[in-house]
mmCIF file of C-alpha atoms in Angstrom:
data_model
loop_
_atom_site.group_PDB
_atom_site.id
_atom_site.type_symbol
_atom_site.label_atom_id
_atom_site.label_comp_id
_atom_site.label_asym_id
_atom_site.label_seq_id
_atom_site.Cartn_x
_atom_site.Cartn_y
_atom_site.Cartn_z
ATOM 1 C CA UNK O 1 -1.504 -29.639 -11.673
ATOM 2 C CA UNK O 2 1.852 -30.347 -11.932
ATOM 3 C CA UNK O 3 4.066 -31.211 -8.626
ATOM 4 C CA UNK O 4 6.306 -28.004 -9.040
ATOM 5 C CA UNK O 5 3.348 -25.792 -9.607
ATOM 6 C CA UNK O 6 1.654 -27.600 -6.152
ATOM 7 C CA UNK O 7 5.168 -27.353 -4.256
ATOM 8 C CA UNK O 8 5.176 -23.365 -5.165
ATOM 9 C CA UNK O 9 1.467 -22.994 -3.367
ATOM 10 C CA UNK O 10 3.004 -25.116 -0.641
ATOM 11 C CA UNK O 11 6.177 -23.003 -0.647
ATOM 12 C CA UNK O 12 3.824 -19.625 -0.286
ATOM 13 C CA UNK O 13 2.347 -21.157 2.816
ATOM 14 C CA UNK O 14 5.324 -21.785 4.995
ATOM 15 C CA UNK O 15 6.457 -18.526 3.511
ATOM 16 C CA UNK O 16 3.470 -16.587 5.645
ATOM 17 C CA UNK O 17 3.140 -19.162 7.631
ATOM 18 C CA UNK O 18 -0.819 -19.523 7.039
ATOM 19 C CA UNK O 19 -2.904 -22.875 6.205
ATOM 20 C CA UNK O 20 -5.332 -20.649 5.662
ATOM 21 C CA UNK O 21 -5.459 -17.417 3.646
ATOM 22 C CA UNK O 22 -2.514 -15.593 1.941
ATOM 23 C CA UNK O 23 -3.455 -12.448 0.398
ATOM 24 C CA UNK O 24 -1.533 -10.928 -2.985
ATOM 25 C CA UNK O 25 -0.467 -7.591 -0.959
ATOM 26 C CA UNK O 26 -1.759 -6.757 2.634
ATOM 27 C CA UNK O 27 -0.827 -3.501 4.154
ATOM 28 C CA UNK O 28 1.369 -3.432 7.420
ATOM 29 C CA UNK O 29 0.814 -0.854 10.440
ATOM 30 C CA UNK O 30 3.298 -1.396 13.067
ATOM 31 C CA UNK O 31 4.773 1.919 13.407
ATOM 32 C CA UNK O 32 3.773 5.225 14.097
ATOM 33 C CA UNK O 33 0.209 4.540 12.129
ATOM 34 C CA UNK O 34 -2.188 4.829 14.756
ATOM 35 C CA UNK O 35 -0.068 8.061 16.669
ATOM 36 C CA UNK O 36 -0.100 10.099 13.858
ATOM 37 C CA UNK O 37 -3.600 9.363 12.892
ATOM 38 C CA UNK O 38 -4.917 10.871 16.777
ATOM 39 C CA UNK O 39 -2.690 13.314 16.317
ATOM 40 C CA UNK O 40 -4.335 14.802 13.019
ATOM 41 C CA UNK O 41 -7.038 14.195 14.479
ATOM 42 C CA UNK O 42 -6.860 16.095 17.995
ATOM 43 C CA UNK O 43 -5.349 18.834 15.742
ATOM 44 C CA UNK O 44 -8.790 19.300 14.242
ATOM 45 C CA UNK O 45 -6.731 19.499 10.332
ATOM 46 C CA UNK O 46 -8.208 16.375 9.056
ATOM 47 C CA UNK O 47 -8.357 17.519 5.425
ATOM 48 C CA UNK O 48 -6.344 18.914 2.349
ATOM 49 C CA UNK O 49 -4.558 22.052 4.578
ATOM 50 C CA UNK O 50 -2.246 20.264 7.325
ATOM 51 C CA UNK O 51 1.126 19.391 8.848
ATOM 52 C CA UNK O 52 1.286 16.142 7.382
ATOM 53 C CA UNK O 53 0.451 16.997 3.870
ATOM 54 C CA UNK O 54 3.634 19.212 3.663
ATOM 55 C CA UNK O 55 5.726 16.587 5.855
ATOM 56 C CA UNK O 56 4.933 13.808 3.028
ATOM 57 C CA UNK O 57 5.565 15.682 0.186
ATOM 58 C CA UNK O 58 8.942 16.688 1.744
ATOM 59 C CA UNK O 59 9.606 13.162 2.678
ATOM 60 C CA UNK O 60 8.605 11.643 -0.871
ATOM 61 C CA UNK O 61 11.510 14.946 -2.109
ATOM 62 C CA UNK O 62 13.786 13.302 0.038
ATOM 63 C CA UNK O 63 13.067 9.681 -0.773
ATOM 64 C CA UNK O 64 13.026 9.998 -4.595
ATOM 65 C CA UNK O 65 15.692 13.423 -5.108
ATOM 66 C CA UNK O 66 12.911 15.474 -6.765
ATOM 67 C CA UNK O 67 13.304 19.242 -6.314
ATOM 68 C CA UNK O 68 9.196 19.125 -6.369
ATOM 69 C CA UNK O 69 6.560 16.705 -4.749
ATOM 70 C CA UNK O 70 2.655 17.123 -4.794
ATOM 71 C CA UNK O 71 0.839 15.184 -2.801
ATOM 72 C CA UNK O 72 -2.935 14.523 -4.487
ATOM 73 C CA UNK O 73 -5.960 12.208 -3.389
ATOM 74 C CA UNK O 74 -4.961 9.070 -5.313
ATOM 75 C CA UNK O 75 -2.031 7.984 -8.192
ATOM 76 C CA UNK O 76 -5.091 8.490 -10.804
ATOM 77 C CA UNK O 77 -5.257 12.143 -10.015
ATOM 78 C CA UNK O 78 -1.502 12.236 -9.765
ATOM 79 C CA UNK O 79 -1.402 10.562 -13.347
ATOM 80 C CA UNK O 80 -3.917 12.999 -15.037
ATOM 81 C CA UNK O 81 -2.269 16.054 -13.268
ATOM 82 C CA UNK O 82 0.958 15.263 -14.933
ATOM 83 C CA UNK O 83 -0.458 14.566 -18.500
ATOM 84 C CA UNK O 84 -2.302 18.566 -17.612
ATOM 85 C CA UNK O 85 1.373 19.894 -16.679
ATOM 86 C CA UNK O 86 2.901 17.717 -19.653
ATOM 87 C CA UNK O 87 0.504 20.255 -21.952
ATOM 88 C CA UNK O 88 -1.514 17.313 -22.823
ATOM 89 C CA UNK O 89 -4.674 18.395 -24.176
ATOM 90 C CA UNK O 90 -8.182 17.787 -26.352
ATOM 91 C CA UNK O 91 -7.492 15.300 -29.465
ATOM 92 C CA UNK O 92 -3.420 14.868 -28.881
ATOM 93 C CA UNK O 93 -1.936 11.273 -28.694
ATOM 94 C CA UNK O 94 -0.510 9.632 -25.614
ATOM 95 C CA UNK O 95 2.228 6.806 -26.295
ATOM 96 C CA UNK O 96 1.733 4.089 -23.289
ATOM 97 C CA UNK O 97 2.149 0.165 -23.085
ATOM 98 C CA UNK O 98 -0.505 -2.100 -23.381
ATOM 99 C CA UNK O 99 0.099 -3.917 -20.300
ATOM 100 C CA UNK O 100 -0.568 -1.787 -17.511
ATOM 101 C CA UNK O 101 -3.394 -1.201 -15.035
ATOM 102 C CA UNK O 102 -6.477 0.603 -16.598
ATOM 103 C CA UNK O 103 -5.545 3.979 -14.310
ATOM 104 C CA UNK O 104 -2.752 4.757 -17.019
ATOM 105 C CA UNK O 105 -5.413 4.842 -19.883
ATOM 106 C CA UNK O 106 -8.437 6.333 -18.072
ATOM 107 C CA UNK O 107 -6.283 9.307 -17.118
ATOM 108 C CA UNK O 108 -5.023 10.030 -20.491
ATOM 109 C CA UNK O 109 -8.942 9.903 -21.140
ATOM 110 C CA UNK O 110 -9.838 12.534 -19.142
ATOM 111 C CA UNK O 111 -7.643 14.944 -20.850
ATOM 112 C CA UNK O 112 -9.913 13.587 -23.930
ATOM 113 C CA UNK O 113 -6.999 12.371 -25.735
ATOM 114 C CA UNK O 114 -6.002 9.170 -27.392
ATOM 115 C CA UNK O 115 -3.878 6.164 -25.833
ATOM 116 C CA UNK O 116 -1.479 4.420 -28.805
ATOM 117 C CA UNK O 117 -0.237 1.645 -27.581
ATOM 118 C CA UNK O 118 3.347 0.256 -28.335
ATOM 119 C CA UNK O 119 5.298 -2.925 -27.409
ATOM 120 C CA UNK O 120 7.090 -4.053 -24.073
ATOM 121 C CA UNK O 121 10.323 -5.472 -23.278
ATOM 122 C CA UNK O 122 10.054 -9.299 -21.969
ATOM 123 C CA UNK O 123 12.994 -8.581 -19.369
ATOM 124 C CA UNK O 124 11.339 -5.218 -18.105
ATOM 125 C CA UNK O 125 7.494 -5.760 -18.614
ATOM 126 C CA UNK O 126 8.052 -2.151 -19.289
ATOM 127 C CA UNK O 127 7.612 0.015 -22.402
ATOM 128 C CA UNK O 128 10.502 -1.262 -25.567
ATOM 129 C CA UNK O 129 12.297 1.344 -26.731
ATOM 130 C CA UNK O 130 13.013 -0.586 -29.737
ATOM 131 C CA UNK O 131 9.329 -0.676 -30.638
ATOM 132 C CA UNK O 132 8.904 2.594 -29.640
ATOM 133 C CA UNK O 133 12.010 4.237 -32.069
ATOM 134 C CA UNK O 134 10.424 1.735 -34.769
ATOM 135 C CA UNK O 135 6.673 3.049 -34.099
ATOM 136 C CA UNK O 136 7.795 6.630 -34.443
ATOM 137 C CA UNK O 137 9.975 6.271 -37.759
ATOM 138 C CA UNK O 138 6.564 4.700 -39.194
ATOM 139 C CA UNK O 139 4.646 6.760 -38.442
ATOM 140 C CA UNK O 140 5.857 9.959 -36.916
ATOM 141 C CA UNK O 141 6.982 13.300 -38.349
ATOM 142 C CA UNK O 142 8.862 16.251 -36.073
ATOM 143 C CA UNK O 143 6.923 19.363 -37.213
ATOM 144 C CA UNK O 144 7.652 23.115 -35.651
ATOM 145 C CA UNK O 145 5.234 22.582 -33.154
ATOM 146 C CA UNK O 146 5.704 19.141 -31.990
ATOM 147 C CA UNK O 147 5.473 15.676 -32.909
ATOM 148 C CA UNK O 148 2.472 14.386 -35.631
ATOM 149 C CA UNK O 149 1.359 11.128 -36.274
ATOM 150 C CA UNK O 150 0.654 10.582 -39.870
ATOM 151 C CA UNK O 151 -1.488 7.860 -39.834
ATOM 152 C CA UNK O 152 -3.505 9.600 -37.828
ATOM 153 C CA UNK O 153 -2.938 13.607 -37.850
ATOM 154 C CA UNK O 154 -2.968 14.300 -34.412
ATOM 155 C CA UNK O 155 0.036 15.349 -31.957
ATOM 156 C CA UNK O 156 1.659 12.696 -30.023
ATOM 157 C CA UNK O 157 2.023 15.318 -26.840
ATOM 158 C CA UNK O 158 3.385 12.359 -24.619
ATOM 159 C CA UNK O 159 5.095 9.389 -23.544
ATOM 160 C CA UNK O 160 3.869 7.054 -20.774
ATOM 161 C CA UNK O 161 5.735 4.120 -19.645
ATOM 162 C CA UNK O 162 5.015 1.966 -16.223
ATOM 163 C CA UNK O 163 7.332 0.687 -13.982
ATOM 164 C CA UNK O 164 5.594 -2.935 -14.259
ATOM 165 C CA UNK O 165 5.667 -4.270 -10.494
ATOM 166 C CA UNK O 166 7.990 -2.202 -9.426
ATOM 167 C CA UNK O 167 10.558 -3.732 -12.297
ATOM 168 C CA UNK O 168 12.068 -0.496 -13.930
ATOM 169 C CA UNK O 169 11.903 -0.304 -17.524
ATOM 170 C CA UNK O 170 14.357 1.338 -19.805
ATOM 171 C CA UNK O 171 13.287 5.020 -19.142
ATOM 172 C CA UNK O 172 16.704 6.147 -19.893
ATOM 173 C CA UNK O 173 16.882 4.963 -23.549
ATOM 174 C CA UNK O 174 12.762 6.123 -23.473
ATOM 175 C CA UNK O 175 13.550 9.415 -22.486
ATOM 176 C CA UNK O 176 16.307 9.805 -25.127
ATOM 177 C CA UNK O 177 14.278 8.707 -27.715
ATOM 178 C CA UNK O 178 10.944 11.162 -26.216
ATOM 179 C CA UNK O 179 13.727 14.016 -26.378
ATOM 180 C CA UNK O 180 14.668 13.475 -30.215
ATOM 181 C CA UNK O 181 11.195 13.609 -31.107
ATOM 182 C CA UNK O 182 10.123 16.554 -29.169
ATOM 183 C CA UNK O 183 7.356 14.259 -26.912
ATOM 184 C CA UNK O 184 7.207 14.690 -22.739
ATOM 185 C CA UNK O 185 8.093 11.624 -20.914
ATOM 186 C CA UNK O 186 5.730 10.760 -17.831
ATOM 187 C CA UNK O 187 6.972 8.013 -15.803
ATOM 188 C CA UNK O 188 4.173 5.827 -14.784
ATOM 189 C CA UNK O 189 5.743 4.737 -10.888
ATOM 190 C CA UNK O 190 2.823 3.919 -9.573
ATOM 191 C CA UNK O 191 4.478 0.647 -8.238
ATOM 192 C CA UNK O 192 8.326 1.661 -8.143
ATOM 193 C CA UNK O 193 8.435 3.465 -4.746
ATOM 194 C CA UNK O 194 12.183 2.221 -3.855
ATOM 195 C CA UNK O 195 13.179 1.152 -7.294
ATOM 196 C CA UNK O 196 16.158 2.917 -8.936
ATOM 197 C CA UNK O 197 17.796 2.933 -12.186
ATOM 198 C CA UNK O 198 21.331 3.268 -10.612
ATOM 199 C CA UNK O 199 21.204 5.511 -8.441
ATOM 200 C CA UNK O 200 18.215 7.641 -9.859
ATOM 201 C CA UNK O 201 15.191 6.893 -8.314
ATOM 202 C CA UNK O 202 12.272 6.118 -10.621
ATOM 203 C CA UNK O 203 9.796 8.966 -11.199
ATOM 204 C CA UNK O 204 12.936 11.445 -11.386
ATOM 205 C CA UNK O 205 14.238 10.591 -14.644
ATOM 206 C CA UNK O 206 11.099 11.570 -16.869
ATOM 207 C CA UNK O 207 10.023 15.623 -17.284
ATOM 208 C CA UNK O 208 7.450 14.097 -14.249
ATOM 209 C CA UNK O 209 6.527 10.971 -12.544
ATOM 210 C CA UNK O 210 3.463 10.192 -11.160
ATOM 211 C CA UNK O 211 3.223 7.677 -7.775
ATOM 212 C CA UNK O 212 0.049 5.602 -5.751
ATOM 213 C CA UNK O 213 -0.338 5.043 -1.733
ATOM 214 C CA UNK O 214 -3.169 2.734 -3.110
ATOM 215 C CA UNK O 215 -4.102 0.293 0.009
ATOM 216 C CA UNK O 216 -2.203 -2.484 -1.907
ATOM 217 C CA UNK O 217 0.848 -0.636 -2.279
ATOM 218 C CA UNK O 218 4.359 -0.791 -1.159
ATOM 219 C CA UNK O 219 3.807 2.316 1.442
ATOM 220 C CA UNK O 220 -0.120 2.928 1.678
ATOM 221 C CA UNK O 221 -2.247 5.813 3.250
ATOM 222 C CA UNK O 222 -5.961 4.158 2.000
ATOM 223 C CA UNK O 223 -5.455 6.321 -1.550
ATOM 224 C CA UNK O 224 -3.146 8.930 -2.058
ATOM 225 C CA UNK O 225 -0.558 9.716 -4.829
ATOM 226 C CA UNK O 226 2.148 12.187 -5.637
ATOM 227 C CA UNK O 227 3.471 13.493 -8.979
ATOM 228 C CA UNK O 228 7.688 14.569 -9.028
ATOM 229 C CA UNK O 229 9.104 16.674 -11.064
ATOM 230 C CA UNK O 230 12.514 19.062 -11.152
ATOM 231 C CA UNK O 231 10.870 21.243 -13.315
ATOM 232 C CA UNK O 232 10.165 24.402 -11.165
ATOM 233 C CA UNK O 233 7.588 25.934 -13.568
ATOM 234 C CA UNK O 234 5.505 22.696 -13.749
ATOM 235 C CA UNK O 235 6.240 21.691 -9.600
ATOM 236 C CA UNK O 236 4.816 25.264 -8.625
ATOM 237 C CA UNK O 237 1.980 24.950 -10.905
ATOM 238 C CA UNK O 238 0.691 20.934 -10.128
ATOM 239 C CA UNK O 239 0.578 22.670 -6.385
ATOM 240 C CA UNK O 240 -1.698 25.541 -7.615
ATOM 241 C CA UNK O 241 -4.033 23.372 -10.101
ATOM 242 C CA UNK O 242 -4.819 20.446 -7.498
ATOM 243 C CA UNK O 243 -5.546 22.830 -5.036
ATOM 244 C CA UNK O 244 -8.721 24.322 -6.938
ATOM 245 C CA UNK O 245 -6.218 27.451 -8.585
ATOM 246 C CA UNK O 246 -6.706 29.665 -5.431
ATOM 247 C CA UNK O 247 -5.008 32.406 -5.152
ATOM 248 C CA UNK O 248 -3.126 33.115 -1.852
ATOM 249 C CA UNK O 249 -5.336 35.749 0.100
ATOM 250 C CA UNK O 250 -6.192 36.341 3.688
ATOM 251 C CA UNK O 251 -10.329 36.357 2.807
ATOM 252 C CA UNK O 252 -10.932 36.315 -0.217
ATOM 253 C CA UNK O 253 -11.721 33.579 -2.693
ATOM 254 C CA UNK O 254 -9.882 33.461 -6.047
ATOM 255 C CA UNK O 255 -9.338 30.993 -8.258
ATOM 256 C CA UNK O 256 -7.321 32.571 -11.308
ATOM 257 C CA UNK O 257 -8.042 28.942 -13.924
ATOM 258 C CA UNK O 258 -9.708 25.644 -13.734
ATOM 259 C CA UNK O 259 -8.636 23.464 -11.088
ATOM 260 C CA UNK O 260 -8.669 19.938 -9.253
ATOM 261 C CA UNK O 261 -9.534 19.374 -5.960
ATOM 262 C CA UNK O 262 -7.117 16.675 -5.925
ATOM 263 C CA UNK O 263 -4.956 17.789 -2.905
ATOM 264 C CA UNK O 264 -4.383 14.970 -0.117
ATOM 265 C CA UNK O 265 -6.072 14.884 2.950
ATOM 266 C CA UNK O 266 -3.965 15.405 6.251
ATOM 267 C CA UNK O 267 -5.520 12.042 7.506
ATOM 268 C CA UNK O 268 -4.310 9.998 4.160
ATOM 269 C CA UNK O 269 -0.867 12.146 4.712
ATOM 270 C CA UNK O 270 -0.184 11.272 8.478
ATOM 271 C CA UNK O 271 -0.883 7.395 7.576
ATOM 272 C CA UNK O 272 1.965 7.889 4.677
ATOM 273 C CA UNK O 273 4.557 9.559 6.788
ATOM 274 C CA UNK O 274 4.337 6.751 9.128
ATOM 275 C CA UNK O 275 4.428 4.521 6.826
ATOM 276 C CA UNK O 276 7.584 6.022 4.737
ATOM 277 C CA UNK O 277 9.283 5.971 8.020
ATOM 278 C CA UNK O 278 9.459 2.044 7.809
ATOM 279 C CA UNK O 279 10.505 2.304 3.826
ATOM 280 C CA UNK O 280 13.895 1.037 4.493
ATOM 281 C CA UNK O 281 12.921 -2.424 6.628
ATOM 282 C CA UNK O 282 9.560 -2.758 3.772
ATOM 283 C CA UNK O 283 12.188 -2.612 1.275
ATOM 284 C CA UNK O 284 14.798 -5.152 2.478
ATOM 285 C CA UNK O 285 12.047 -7.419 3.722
ATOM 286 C CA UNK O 286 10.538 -7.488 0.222
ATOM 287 C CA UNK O 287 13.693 -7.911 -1.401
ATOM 288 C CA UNK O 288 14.754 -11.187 1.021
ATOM 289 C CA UNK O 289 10.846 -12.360 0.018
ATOM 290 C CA UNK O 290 12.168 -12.121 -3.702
ATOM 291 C CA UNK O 291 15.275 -13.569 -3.148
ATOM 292 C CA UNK O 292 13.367 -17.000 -1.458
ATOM 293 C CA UNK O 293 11.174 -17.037 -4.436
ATOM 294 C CA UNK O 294 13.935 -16.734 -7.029
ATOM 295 C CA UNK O 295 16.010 -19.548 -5.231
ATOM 296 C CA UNK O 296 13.053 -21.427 -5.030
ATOM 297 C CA UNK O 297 12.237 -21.123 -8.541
ATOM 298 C CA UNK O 298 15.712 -21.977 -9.435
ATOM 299 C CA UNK O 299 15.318 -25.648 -7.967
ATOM 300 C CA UNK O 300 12.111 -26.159 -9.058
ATOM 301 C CA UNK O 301 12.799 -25.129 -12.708
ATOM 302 C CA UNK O 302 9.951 -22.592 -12.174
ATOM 303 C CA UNK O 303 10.752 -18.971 -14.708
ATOM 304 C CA UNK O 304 10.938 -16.213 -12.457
ATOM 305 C CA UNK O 305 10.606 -12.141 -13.205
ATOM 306 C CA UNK O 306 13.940 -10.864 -11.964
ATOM 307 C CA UNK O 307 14.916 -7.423 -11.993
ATOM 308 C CA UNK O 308 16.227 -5.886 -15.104
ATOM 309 C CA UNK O 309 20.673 -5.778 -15.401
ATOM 310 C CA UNK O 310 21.977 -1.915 -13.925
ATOM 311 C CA UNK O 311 18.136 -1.330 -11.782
ATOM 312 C CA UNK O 312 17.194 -2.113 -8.320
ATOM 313 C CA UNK O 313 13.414 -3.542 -8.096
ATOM 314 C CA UNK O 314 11.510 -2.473 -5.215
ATOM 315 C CA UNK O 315 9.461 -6.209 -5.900
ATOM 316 C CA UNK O 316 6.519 -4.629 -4.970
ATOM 317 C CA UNK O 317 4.825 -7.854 -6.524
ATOM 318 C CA UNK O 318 6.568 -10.981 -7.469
ATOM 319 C CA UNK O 319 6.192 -12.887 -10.475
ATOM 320 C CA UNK O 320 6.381 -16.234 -12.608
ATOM 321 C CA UNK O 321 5.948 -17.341 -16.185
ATOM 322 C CA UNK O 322 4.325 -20.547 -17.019
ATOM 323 C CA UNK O 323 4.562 -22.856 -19.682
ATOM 324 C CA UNK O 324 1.387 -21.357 -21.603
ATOM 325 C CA UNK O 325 -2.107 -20.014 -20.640
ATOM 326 C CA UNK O 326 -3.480 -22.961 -19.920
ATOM 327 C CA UNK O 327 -1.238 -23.830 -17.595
ATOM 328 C CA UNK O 328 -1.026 -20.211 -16.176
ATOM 329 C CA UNK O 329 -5.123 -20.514 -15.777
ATOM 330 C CA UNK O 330 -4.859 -24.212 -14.300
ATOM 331 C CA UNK O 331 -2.011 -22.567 -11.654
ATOM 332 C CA UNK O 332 -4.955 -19.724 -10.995
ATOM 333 C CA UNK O 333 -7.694 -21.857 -10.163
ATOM 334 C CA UNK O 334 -5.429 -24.391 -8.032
ATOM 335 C CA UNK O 335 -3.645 -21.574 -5.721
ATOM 336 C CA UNK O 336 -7.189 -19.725 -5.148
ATOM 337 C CA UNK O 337 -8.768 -22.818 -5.048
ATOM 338 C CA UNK O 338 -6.270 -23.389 -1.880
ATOM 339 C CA UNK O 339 -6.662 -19.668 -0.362
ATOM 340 C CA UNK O 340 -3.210 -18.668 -1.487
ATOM 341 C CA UNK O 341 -4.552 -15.716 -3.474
ATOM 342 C CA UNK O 342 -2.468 -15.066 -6.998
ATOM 343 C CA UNK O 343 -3.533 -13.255 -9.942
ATOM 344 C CA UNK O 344 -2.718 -13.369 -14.008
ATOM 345 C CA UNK O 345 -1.886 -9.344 -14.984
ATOM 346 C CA UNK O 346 -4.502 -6.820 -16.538
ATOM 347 C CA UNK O 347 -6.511 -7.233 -19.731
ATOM 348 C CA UNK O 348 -4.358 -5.599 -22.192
ATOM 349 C CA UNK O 349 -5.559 -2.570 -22.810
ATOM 350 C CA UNK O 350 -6.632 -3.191 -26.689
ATOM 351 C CA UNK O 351 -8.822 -5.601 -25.303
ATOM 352 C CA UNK O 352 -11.063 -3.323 -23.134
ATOM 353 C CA UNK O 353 -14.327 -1.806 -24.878
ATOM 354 C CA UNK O 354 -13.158 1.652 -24.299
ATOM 355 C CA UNK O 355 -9.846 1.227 -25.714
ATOM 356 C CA UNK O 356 -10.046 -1.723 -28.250
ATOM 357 C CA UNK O 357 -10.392 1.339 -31.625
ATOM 358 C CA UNK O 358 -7.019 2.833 -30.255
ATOM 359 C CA UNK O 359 -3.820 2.531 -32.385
ATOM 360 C CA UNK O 360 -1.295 0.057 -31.971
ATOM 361 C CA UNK O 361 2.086 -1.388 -32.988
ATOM 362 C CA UNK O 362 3.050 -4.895 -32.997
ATOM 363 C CA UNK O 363 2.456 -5.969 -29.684
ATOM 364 C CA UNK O 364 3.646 -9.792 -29.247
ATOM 365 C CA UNK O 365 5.732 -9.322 -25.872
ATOM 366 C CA UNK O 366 2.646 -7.970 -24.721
ATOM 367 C CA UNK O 367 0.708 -10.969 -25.346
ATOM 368 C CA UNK O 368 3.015 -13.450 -24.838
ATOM 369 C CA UNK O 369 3.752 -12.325 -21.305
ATOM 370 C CA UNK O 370 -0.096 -12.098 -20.365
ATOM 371 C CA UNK O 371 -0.576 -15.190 -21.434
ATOM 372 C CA UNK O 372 2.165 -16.587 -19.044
ATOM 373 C CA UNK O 373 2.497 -14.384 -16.018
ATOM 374 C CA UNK O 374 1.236 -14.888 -12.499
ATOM 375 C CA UNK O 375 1.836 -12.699 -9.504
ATOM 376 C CA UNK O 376 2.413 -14.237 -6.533
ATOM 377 C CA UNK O 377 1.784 -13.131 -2.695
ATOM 378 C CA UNK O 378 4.321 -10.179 -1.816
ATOM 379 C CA UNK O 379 3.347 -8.650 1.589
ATOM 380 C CA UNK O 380 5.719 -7.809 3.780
ATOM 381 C CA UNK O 381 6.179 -10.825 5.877
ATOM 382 C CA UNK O 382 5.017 -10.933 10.036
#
């Protein structure tokens, strides 16, 4: 192991200030956690009708400037709910990056329709719109009613690029390019709560953006997600599909389509109020935590992932690039080996059984970075 690789692990410990285990991303309760949890629960509303439900989804309309928010059970069911509103459907394509979590894919699979996966940008981790444009000149027509692939006949119904660690990618040049060809943008912002594009927050920019309260998040409530949009049609309806399609009645029991019972429980929803209350200080802290990496990194000659020029990163987790992959997998083993817990990012998504007979473009930013990258512990500090 090389000595700037062994200073970093020592660097991570006086960072927490642990000899002894330093997790990737810990959730913090020191507000109004454990109040608003008795309080759901003295108030008997413990499930998916409840004060806190509509609190958080005003909050999260608030936080991010959506006219809509719908809370749902986790940012899975947030994802697939959006890719249902989007008009996704049986056999159509879905345009997403290969590096991304496995959620991104599976939920495109449950609307039985196809990932194609196309190049990211080395300085966003995010969907390229350069390999994008280029995929869709290849090998895209604009018909009457939509956008076809030719290669492969179907309709590419959708766009879905992630907001890689919280680093936002270029989803304004994405969503120019998804409006030329007739294709839906869904912002992937699972990891961006608190990261803006300007002053746009992420998950706003897109026709709808989909969000996760996952336990490892930025702001956590166990599970829990919420999908934005400004779209009135599609806001109104996400509210009516995740809660089963039930028609508003007195008695009676209605249910007018197929729905989801994705709606969040008021238990996950009191935890994420509290917890969105504190947004502000979990932001700045993380931010400062960057900032000591970065500097650190700097005098050690140590690549780090910075946020892209015009955005502001939430740095929900922080990141390096090493030399090559066997120094990146020498790095893994040393740091874990020492209880400071870091991980390489996903499989790329070609790679997984389920997904390796998908469509793809030229993906060597893709590869290169997985090869390379290593998160690095990014809880908010004690």
């Amino acid at each position: 192991m090389s000595p700037r690789l062994e200073a970093l692990v020592d660097f991570v410990r006086e960072l927490y200030g642990s000899a002894d285990f330093v997790p990737l991303h810990a959730p913090r309760f020191v507000g109004n956690e454990k109040q608003y949890l008795l309080d759901c629960i003295d108030s008997t509303f413990v499930s998916s009708v409840g004060a806190y439900v509509d609190r958080f989804e005003a909050m999260m309309r608030e936080i991010i400037g959506a006219q809509y928010a719908v809370a749902t059970v986790n940012g899975t069911a947030a994802l697939h709910m959006a890719l249902i509103l989007a008009g996704v459907t049986d056999g159509d394509e879905v345009i997403t990056q290969p590096l991304t979590f496995v959620a991104t894919c599976n939920a495109i699979s449950y609307q039985r329709a196809h990932p194609v996966f196309v190049d990211v940008d080395r300085h966003t981790l995010g969907l390229s719109p350069t390999a994008l444009s280029a995929f869709l000149t290849e090998h895209a027509e604009r018909r009457d009613d939509g956008c076809y692939n030719r290669t492969s006949g179907r309709r590419i119904a959708a766009c879905v690029p992630m907001h890689t660690f919280g680093l936002p990618c270029d989803v304004d040049e994405l969503n120019a390019i998804c409006t030329e060809w007739g294709i839906a943008l869904i912002e992937d912002a699972a990891e961006s709560l608190g990261s803006y594009v300007g002053e746009r927050h992420t998950g706003a920019i897109g026709r709808l953006g989909a969000f996760s309260f996952n336990g490892n998040k930025t702001v956590t409530c166990g599970g829990g997600g919420c999908i934005v949009t400004n779209d009135e049609r599609l806001g109104k309806l996400g509210k009516h599909l995740t809660t089963t399609a039930k028609q508003a009645h007195p008695w009676a029991f209605s249910h007018d389509q197929v729905g989801y019972n994705y709606r969040l429980p008021n238990l996950n929803a009191a935890l994420a109020c509290a917890q969105l209350e504190q947004l502000p200080n979990i932001l700045a802290d993380k931010r400062e935590t960057a900032a000591r990496y970065a500097a650190f990194c700097v005098a050690n000659d140590i690549e780090f992932v910075t946020e892209p020029s015009g955005t502001r990163s939430n740095y929900w987790l922080n990141a390096v690039l090493l030399e090559n992959e066997a120094e990146r997998d020498a790095f893994l083993a040393y740091s874990n080996g020492l209880g400071v817990m870091t991980r390489p990012v996903w499989q790329l998504m070609q790679t997984l059984p389920a997904f390796s007979q998908a469509q793809c473009g030229p993906l060597p930013n893709a590869e290169w970075l997985a090869a390379r990258l290593v998160n690095l512990p990014s809880s908010v500090r004690p």
